[in-house]
PDB file of C-alpha atoms in Angstrom:
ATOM      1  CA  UNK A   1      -0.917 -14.891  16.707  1.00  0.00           C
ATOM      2  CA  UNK A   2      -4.313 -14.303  15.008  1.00  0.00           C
ATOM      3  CA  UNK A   3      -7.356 -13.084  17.015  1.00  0.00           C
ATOM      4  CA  UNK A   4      -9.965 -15.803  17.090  1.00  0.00           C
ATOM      5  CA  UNK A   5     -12.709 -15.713  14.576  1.00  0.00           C
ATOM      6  CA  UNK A   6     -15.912 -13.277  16.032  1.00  0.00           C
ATOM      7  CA  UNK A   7     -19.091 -15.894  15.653  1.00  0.00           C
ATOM      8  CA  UNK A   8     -22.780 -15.341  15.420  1.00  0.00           C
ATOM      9  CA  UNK A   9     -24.720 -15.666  18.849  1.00  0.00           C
ATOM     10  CA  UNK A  10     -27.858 -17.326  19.883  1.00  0.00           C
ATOM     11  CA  UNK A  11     -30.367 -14.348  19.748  1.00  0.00           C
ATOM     12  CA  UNK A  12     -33.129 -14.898  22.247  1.00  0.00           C
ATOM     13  CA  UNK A  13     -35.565 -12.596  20.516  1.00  0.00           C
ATOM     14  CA  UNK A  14     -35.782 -14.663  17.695  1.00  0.00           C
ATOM     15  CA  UNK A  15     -36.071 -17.946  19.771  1.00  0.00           C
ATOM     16  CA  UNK A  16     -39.070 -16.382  21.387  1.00  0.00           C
ATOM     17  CA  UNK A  17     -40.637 -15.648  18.103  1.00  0.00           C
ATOM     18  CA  UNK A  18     -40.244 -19.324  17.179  1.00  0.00           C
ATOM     19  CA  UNK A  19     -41.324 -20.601  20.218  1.00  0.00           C
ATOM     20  CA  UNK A  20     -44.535 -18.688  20.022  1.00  0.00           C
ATOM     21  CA  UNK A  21     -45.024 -19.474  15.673  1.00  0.00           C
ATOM     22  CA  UNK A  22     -44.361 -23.220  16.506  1.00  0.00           C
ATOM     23  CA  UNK A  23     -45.984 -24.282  19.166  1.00  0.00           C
ATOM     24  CA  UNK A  24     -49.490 -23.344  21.654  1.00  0.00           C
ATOM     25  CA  UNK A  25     -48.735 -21.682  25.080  1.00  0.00           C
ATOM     26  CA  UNK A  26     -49.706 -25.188  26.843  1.00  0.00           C
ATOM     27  CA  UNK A  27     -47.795 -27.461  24.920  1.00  0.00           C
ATOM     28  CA  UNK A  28     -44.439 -29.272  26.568  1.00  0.00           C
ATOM     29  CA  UNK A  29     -41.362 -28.927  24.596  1.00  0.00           C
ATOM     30  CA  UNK A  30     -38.263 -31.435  24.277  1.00  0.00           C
ATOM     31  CA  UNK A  31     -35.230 -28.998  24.164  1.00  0.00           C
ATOM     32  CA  UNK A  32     -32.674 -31.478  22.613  1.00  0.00           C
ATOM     33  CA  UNK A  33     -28.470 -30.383  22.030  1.00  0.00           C
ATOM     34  CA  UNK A  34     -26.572 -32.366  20.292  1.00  0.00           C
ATOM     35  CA  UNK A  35     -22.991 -32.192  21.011  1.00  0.00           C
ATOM     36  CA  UNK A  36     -20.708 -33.144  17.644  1.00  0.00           C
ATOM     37  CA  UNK A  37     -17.534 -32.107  19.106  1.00  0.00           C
ATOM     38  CA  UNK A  38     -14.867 -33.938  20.838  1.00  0.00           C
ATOM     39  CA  UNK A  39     -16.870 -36.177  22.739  1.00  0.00           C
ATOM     40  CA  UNK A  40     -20.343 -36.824  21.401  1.00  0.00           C
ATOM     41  CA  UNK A  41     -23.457 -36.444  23.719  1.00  0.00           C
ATOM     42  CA  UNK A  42     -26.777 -35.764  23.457  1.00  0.00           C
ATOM     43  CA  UNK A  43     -28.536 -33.208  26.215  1.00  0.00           C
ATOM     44  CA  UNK A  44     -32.494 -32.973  26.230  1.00  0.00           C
ATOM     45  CA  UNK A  45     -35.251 -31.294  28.681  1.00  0.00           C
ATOM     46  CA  UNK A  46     -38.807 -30.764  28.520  1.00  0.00           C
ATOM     47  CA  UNK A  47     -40.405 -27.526  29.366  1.00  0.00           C
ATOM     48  CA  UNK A  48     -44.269 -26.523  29.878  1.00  0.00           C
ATOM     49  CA  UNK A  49     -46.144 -23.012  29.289  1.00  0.00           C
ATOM     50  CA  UNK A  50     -44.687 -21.616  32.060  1.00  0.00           C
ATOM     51  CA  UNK A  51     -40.977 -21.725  31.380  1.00  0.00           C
ATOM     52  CA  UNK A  52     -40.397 -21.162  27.948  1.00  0.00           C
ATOM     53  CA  UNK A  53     -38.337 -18.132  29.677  1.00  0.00           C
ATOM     54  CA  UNK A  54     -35.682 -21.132  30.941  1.00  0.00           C
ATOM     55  CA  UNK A  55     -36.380 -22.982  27.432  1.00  0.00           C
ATOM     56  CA  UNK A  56     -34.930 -19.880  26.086  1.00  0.00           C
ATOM     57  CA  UNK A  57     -32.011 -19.471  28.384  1.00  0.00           C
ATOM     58  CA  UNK A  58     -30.623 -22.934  27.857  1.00  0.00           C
ATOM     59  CA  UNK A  59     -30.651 -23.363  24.213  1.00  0.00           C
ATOM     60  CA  UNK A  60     -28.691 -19.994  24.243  1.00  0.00           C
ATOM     61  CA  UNK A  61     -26.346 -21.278  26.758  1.00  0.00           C
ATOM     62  CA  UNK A  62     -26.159 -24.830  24.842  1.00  0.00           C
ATOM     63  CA  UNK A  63     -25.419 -23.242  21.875  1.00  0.00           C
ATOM     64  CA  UNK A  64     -22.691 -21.009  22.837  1.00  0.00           C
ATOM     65  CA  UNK A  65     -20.846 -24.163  23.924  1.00  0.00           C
ATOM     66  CA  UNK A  66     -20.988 -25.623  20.445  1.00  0.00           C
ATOM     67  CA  UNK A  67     -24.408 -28.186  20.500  1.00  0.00           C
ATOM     68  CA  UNK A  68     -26.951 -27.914  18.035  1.00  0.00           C
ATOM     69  CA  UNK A  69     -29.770 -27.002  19.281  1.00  0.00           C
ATOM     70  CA  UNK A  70     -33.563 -28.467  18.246  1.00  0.00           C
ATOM     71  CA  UNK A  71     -36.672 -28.972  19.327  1.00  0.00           C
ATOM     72  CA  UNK A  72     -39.686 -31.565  18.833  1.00  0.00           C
ATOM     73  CA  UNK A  73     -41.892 -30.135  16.317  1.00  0.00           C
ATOM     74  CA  UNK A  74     -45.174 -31.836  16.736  1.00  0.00           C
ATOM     75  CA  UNK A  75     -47.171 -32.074  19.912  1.00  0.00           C
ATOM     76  CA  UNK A  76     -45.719 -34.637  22.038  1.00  0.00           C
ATOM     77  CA  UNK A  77     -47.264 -36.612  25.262  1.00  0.00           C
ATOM     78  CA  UNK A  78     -47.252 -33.619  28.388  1.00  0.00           C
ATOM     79  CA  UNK A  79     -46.304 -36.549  31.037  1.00  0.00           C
ATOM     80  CA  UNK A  80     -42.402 -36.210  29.644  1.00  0.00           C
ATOM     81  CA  UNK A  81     -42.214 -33.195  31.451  1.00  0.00           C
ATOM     82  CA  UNK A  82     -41.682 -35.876  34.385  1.00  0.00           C
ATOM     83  CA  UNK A  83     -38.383 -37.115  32.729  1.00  0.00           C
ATOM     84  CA  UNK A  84     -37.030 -34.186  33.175  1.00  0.00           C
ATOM     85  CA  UNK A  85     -38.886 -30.773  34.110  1.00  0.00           C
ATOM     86  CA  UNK A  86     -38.300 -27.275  33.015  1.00  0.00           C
ATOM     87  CA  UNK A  87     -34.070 -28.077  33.027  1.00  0.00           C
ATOM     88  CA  UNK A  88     -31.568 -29.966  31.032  1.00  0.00           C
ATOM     89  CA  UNK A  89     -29.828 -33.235  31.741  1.00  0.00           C
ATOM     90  CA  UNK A  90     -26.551 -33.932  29.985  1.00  0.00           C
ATOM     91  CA  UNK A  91     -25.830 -37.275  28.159  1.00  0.00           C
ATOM     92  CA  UNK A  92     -29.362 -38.438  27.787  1.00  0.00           C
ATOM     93  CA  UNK A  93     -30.364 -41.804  26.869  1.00  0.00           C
ATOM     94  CA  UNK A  94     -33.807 -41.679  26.201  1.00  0.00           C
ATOM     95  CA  UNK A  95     -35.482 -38.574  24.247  1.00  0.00           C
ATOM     96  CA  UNK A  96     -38.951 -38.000  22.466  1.00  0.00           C
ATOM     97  CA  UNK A  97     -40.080 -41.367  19.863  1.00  0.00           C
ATOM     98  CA  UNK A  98     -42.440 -41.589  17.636  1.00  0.00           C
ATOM     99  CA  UNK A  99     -44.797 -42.970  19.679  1.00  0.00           C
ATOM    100  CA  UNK A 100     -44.774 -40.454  22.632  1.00  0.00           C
ATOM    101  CA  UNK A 101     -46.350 -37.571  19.487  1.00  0.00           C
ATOM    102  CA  UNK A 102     -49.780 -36.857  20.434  1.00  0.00           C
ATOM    103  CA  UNK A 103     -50.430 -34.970  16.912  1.00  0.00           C
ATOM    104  CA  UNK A 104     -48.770 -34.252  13.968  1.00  0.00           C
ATOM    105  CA  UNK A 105     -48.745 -30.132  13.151  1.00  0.00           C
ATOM    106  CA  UNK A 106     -46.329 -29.362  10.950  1.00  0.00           C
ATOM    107  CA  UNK A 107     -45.354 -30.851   7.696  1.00  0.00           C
ATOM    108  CA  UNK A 108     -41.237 -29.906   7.403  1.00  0.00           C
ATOM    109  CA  UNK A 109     -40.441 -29.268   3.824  1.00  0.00           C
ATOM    110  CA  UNK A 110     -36.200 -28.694   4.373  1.00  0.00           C
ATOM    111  CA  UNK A 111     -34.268 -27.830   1.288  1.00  0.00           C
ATOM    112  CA  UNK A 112     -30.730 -28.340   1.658  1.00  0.00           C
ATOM    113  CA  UNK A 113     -27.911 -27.976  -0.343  1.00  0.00           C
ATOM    114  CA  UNK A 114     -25.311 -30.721  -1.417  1.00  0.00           C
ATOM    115  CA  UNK A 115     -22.118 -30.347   0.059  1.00  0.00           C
ATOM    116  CA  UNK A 116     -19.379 -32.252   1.812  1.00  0.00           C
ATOM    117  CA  UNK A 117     -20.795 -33.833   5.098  1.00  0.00           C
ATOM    118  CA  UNK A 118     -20.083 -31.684   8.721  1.00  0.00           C
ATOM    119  CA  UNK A 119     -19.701 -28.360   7.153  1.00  0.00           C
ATOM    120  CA  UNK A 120     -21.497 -25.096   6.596  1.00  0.00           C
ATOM    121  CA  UNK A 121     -23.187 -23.849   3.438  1.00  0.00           C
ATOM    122  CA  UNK A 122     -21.024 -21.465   1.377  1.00  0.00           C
ATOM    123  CA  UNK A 123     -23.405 -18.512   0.025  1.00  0.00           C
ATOM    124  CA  UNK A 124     -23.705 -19.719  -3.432  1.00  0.00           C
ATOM    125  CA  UNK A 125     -25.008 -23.545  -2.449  1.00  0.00           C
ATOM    126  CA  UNK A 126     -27.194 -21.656   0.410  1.00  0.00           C
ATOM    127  CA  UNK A 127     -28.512 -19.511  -2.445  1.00  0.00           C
ATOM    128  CA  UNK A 128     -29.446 -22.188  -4.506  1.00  0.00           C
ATOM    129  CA  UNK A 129     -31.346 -23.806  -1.987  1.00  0.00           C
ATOM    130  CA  UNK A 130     -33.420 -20.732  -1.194  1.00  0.00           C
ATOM    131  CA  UNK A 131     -34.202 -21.178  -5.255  1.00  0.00           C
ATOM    132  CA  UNK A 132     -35.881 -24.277  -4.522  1.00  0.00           C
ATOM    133  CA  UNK A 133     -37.413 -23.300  -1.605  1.00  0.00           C
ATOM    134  CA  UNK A 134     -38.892 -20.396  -3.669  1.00  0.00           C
ATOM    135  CA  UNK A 135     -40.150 -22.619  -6.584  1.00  0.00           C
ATOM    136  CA  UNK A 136     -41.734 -25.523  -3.925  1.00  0.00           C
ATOM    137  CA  UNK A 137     -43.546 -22.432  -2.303  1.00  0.00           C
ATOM    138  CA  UNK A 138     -45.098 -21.059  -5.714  1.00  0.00           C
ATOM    139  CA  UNK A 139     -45.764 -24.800  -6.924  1.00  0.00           C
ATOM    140  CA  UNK A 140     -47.661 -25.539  -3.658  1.00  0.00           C
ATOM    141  CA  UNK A 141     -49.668 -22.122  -3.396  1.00  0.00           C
ATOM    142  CA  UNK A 142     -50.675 -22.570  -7.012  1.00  0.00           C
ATOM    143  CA  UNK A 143     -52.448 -25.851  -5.608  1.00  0.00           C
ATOM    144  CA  UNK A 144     -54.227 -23.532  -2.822  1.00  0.00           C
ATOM    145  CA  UNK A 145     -51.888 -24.590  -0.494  1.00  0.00           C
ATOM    146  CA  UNK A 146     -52.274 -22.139   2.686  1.00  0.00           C
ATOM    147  CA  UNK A 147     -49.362 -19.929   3.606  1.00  0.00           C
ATOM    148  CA  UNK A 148     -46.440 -21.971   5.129  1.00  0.00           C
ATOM    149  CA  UNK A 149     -43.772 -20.579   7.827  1.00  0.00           C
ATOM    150  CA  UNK A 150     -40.389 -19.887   6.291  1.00  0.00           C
ATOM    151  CA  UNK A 151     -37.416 -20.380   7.783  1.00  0.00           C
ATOM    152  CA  UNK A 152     -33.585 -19.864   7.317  1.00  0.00           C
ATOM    153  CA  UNK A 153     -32.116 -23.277   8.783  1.00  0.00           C
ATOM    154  CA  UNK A 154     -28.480 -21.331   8.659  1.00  0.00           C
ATOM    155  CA  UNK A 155     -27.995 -24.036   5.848  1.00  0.00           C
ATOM    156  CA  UNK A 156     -31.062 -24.313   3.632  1.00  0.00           C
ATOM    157  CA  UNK A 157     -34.761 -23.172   3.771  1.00  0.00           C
ATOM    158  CA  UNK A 158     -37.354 -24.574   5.696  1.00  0.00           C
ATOM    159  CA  UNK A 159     -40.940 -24.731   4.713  1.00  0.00           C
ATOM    160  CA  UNK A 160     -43.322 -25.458   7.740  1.00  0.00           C
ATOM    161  CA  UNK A 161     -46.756 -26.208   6.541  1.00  0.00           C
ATOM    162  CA  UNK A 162     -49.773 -26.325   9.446  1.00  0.00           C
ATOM    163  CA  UNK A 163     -51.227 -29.878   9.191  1.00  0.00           C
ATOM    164  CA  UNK A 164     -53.707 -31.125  12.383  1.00  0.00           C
ATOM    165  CA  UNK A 165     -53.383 -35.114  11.770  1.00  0.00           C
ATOM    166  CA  UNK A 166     -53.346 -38.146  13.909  1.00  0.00           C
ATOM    167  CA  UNK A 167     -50.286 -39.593  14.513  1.00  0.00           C
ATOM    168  CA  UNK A 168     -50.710 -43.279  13.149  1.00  0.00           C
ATOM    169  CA  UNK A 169     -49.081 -45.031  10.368  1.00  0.00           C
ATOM    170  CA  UNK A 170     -51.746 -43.971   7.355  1.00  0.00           C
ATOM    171  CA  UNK A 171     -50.466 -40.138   7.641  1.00  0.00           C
ATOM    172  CA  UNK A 172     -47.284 -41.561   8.425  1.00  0.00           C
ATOM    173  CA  UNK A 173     -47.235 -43.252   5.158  1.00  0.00           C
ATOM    174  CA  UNK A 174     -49.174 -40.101   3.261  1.00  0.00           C
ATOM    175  CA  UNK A 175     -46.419 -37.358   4.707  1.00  0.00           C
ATOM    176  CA  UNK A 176     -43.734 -39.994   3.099  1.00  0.00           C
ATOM    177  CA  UNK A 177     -45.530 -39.661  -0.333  1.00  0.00           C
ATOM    178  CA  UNK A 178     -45.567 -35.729  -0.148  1.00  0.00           C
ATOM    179  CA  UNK A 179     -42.344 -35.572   0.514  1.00  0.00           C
ATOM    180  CA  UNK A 180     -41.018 -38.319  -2.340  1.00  0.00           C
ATOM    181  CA  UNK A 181     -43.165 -36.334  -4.947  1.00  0.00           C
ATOM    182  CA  UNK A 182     -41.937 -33.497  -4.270  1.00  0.00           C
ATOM    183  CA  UNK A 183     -38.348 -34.597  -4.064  1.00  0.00           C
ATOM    184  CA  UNK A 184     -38.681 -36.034  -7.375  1.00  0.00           C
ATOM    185  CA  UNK A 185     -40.134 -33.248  -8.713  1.00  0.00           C
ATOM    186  CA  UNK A 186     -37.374 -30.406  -6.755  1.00  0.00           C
ATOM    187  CA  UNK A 187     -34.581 -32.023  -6.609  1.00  0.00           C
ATOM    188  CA  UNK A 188     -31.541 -31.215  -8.717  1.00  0.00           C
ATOM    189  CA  UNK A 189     -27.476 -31.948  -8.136  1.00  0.00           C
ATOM    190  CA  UNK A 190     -27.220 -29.019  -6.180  1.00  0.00           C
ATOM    191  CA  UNK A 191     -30.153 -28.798  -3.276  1.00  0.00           C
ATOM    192  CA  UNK A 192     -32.159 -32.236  -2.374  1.00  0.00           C
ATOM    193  CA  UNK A 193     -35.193 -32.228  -0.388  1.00  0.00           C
ATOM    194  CA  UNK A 194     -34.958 -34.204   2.593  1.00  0.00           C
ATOM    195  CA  UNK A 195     -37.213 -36.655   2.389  1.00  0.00           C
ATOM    196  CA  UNK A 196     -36.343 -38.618   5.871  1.00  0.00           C
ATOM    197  CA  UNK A 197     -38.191 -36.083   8.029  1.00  0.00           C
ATOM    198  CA  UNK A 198     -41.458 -37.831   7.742  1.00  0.00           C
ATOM    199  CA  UNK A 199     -41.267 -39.318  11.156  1.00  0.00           C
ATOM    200  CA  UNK A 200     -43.941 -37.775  13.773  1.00  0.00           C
ATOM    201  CA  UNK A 201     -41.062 -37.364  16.860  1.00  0.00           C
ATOM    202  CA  UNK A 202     -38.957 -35.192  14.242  1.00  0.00           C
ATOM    203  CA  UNK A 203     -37.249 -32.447  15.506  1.00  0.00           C
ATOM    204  CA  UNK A 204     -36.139 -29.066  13.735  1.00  0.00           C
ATOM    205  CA  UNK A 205     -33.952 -26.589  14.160  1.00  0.00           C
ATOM    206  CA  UNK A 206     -34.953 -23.874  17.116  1.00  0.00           C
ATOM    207  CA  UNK A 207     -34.828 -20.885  15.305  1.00  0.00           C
ATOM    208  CA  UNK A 208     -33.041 -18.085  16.932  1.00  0.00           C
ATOM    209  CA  UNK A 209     -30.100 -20.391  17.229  1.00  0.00           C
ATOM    210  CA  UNK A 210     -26.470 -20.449  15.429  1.00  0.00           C
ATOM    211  CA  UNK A 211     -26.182 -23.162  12.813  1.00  0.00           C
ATOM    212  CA  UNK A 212     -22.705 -24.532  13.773  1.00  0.00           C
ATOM    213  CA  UNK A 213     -21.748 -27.299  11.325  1.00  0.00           C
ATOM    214  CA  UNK A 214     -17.914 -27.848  11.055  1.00  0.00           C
ATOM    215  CA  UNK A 215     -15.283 -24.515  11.563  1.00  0.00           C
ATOM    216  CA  UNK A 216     -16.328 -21.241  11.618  1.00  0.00           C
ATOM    217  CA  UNK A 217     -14.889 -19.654   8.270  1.00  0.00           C
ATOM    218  CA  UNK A 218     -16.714 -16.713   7.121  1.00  0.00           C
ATOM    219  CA  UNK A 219     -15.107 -16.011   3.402  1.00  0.00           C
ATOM    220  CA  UNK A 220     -16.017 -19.805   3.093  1.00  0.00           C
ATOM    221  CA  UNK A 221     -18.327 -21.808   4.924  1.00  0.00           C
ATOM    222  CA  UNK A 222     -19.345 -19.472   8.136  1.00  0.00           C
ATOM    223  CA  UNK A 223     -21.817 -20.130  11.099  1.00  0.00           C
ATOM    224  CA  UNK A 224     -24.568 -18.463  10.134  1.00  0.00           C
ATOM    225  CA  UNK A 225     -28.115 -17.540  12.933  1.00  0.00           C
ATOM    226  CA  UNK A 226     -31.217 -19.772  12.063  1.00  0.00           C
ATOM    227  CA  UNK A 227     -34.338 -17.660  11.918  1.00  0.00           C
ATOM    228  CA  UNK A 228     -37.695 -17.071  10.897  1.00  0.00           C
ATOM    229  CA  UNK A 229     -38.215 -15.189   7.636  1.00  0.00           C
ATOM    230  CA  UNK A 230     -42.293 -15.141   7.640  1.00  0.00           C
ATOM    231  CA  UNK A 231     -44.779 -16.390  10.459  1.00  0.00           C
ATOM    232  CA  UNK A 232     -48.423 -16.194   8.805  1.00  0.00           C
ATOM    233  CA  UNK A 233     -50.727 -13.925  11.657  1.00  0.00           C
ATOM    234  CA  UNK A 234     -53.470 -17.109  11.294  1.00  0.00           C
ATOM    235  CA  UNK A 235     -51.523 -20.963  10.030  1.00  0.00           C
ATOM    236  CA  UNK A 236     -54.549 -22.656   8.082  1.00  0.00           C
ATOM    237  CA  UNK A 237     -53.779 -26.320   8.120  1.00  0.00           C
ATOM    238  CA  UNK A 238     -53.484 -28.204   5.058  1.00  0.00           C
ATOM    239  CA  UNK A 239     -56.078 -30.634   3.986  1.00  0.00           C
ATOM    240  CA  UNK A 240     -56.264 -34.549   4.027  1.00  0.00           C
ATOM    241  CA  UNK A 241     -57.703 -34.061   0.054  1.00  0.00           C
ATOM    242  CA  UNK A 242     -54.537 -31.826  -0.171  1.00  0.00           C
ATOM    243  CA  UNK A 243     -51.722 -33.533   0.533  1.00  0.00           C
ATOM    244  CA  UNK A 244     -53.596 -36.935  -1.390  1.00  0.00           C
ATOM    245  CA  UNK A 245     -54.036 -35.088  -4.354  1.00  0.00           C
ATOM    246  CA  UNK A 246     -50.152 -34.428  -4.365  1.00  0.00           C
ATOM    247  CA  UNK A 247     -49.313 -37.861  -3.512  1.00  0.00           C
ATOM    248  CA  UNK A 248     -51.332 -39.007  -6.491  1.00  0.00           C
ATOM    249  CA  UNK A 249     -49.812 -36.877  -8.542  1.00  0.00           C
ATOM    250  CA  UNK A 250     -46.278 -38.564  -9.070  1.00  0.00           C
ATOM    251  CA  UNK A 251     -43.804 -36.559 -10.630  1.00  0.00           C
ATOM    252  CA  UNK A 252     -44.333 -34.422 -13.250  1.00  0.00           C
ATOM    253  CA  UNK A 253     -42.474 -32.028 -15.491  1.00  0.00           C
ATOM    254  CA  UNK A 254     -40.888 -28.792 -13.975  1.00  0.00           C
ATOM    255  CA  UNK A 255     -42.841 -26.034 -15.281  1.00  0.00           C
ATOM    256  CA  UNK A 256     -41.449 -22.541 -14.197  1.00  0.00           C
ATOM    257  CA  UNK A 257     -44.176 -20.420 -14.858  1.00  0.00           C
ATOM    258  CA  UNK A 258     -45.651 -20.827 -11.512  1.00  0.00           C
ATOM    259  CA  UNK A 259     -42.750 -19.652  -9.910  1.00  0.00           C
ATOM    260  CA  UNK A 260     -43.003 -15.961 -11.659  1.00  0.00           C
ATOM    261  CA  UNK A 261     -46.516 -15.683  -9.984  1.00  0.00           C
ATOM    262  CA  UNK A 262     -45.912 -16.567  -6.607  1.00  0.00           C
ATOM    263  CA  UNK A 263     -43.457 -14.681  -5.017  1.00  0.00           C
ATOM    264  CA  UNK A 264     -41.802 -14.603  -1.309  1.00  0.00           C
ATOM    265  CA  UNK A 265     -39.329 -12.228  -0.108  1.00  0.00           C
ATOM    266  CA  UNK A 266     -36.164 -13.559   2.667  1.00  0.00           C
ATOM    267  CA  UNK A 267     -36.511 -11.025   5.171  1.00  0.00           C
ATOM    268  CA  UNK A 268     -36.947 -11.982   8.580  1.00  0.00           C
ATOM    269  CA  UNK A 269     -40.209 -11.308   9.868  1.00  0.00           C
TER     270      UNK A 269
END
C-alpha cells in the first residue's frame, strides 16, 4: 500500500505577518472556511484586536481539515463581532455583504492562471501568472503607482494596492473600470485577471494558509502555502486622480519596455 502523500501545513508565522500587513490592530475580522469537500459548508467568525491569537489558531485548524480559508479584506462594520465573537460557527448562513464594509482599503489585483476548474496550478501555468503579475507591477509603478503588497495565492499572484475610499457605488463602479482596463490590457490565454473582485465585502486568501484546490499531487498539480512575498514598511494609498486616469485610459497596446525597468523579486518577505 502506498504511504499517503506528505502536504504543506498552515504556518502560523506567516498568518501573523498577514494579519498585521492587512489589517489595523482595532479592526474586526470575518474568518470565513469554505468547505468544498464531501459535504459543502461554509464556517465564518469574527475576531477583534485582542484575539487575532485565536484568529490564528482556527484558520490553522480549519485548514488542516481541508476548508479554504479567507478573510474580509476591507474594513467591515465592528458590531459583527456580535454574530459571532472571537470563535467559529460551522454551517453559517449569513457572512459579511457589501453593505456591512465600512471602507474600502485594498484594491485586489489577482492574476490567475487558466486551468481546468477545482484543481491546483502546475508550476509552469503558476509561472506564467507570476509573469503577469510582474508586468502589471512595472506598468502601474511607471504611472507612480505606490508600492503594492505581493502575494503568492498558492495559485497565482496577488497584487494588494492601499486605497482609503468610501464604500458607495461611484468607487464601486471606478474599482470595476481599473480592473476591466487592466484585464484588457494583461490578459492573455494563459493567466486572466480576475476582474469579479470589485465588490467591497470581498474576501482574499489569508496568507499563511495551504491553497488546497482539488488532490494533492506534487509532480503535477500540488497544494502549495499562500504567503506574502513583500509587505511595504509604510502602504501609501493610491489616489482618486490615479485610478481615474487608468480608467480613462482604455486599453492600449502592450509595450514591454516598462517591464525591464521595474523589477520585483518572489521571495517571501
Amino acid at each position: 500500500m502506498n504511504a499517503p502523500l506528505p502536504v504543506p501545513q498552515a504556518d502560523a508565522a506567516l498568518i501573523w505577518q498577514a494579519l498585521d500587513a492587512l489589517f489595523e490592530p482595532d479592526d474586526v475580522i470575518e474568518l470565513r472556511a469554505l468547505h468544498t469537500r464531501g459535504r459543502k459548508r461554509t464556517d465564518a467568525g469574527y475576531f477583534d484586536g485582542d484575539h487575532r491569537d485565536a484568529l490564528v489558531r482556527e484558520a490553522a485548524r480549519l485548514n488542516k481539515a481541508g476548508a479554504a480559508v479567507y478573510v474580509t479584506m476591507n474594513r467591515i462594520d465592528p458590531h459583527l463581532l456580535a454574530r459571532c465573537a472571537n470563535r467559529v460557527q460551522e454551517n453559517v448562513t449569513a457572512t459579511a455583504t457589501d453593505a456591512n464594509v465600512t471602507l474600502r482599503r485594498w484594491l485586489l489585483l489577482d492574476f490567475d492562471p487558466a486551468r481546468p476548474k477545482d484543481t491546483s496550478a502546475t508550476d509552469v501555468q503558476l509561472a506564467a501568472a507570476k509573469d503577469k503579475a510582474r508586468e502589471c507591477y512595472s506598468f502601474l509603478k511607471a504611472k507612480g503607482w505606490p508600492e503594492p503588497l505581493i502575494a503568492e495565492s498558492g495559485n497565482g499572484m496577488h497584487l494588494l494596492y492601499p486605497i482609503d475610499l468610501p464604500n458607495d457605488e461611484t468607487n464601486r463602479d471606478l474599482i470595476k473600470s481599473v480592473l476591466v482596463t487592466l484585464a484588457e490590457r494583461f490578459d492573455n490565454d494563459a493567466t486572466k485577471l480576475d476582474t469579479s473582485v470589485f465588490n467591497a465585502g470581498r474576501i482574499v486568501k489569508l496568507y499563511g494558509t495551504v491553497a488546497n484546490k482539488g488532490d494533492h499531487i506534487p509532480a503535477l498539480a500540488p497544494w502549495r502555502l499562500s504567503r506574502l512575498v513583500r509587505a511595504p514598511q509604510r502602504t501609501v494609498s493610491i489616489t482618486v486622480a490615479q485610478l481615474r486616469a487608468l480608467s480613462q485610459a482604455g486599453p492600449v497596446a502592450h509595450q514591454k519596455a516598462a517591464a525591464a525597468r521595474f523589477r520585483f523579486e518572489l521571495r517571501p518577505c
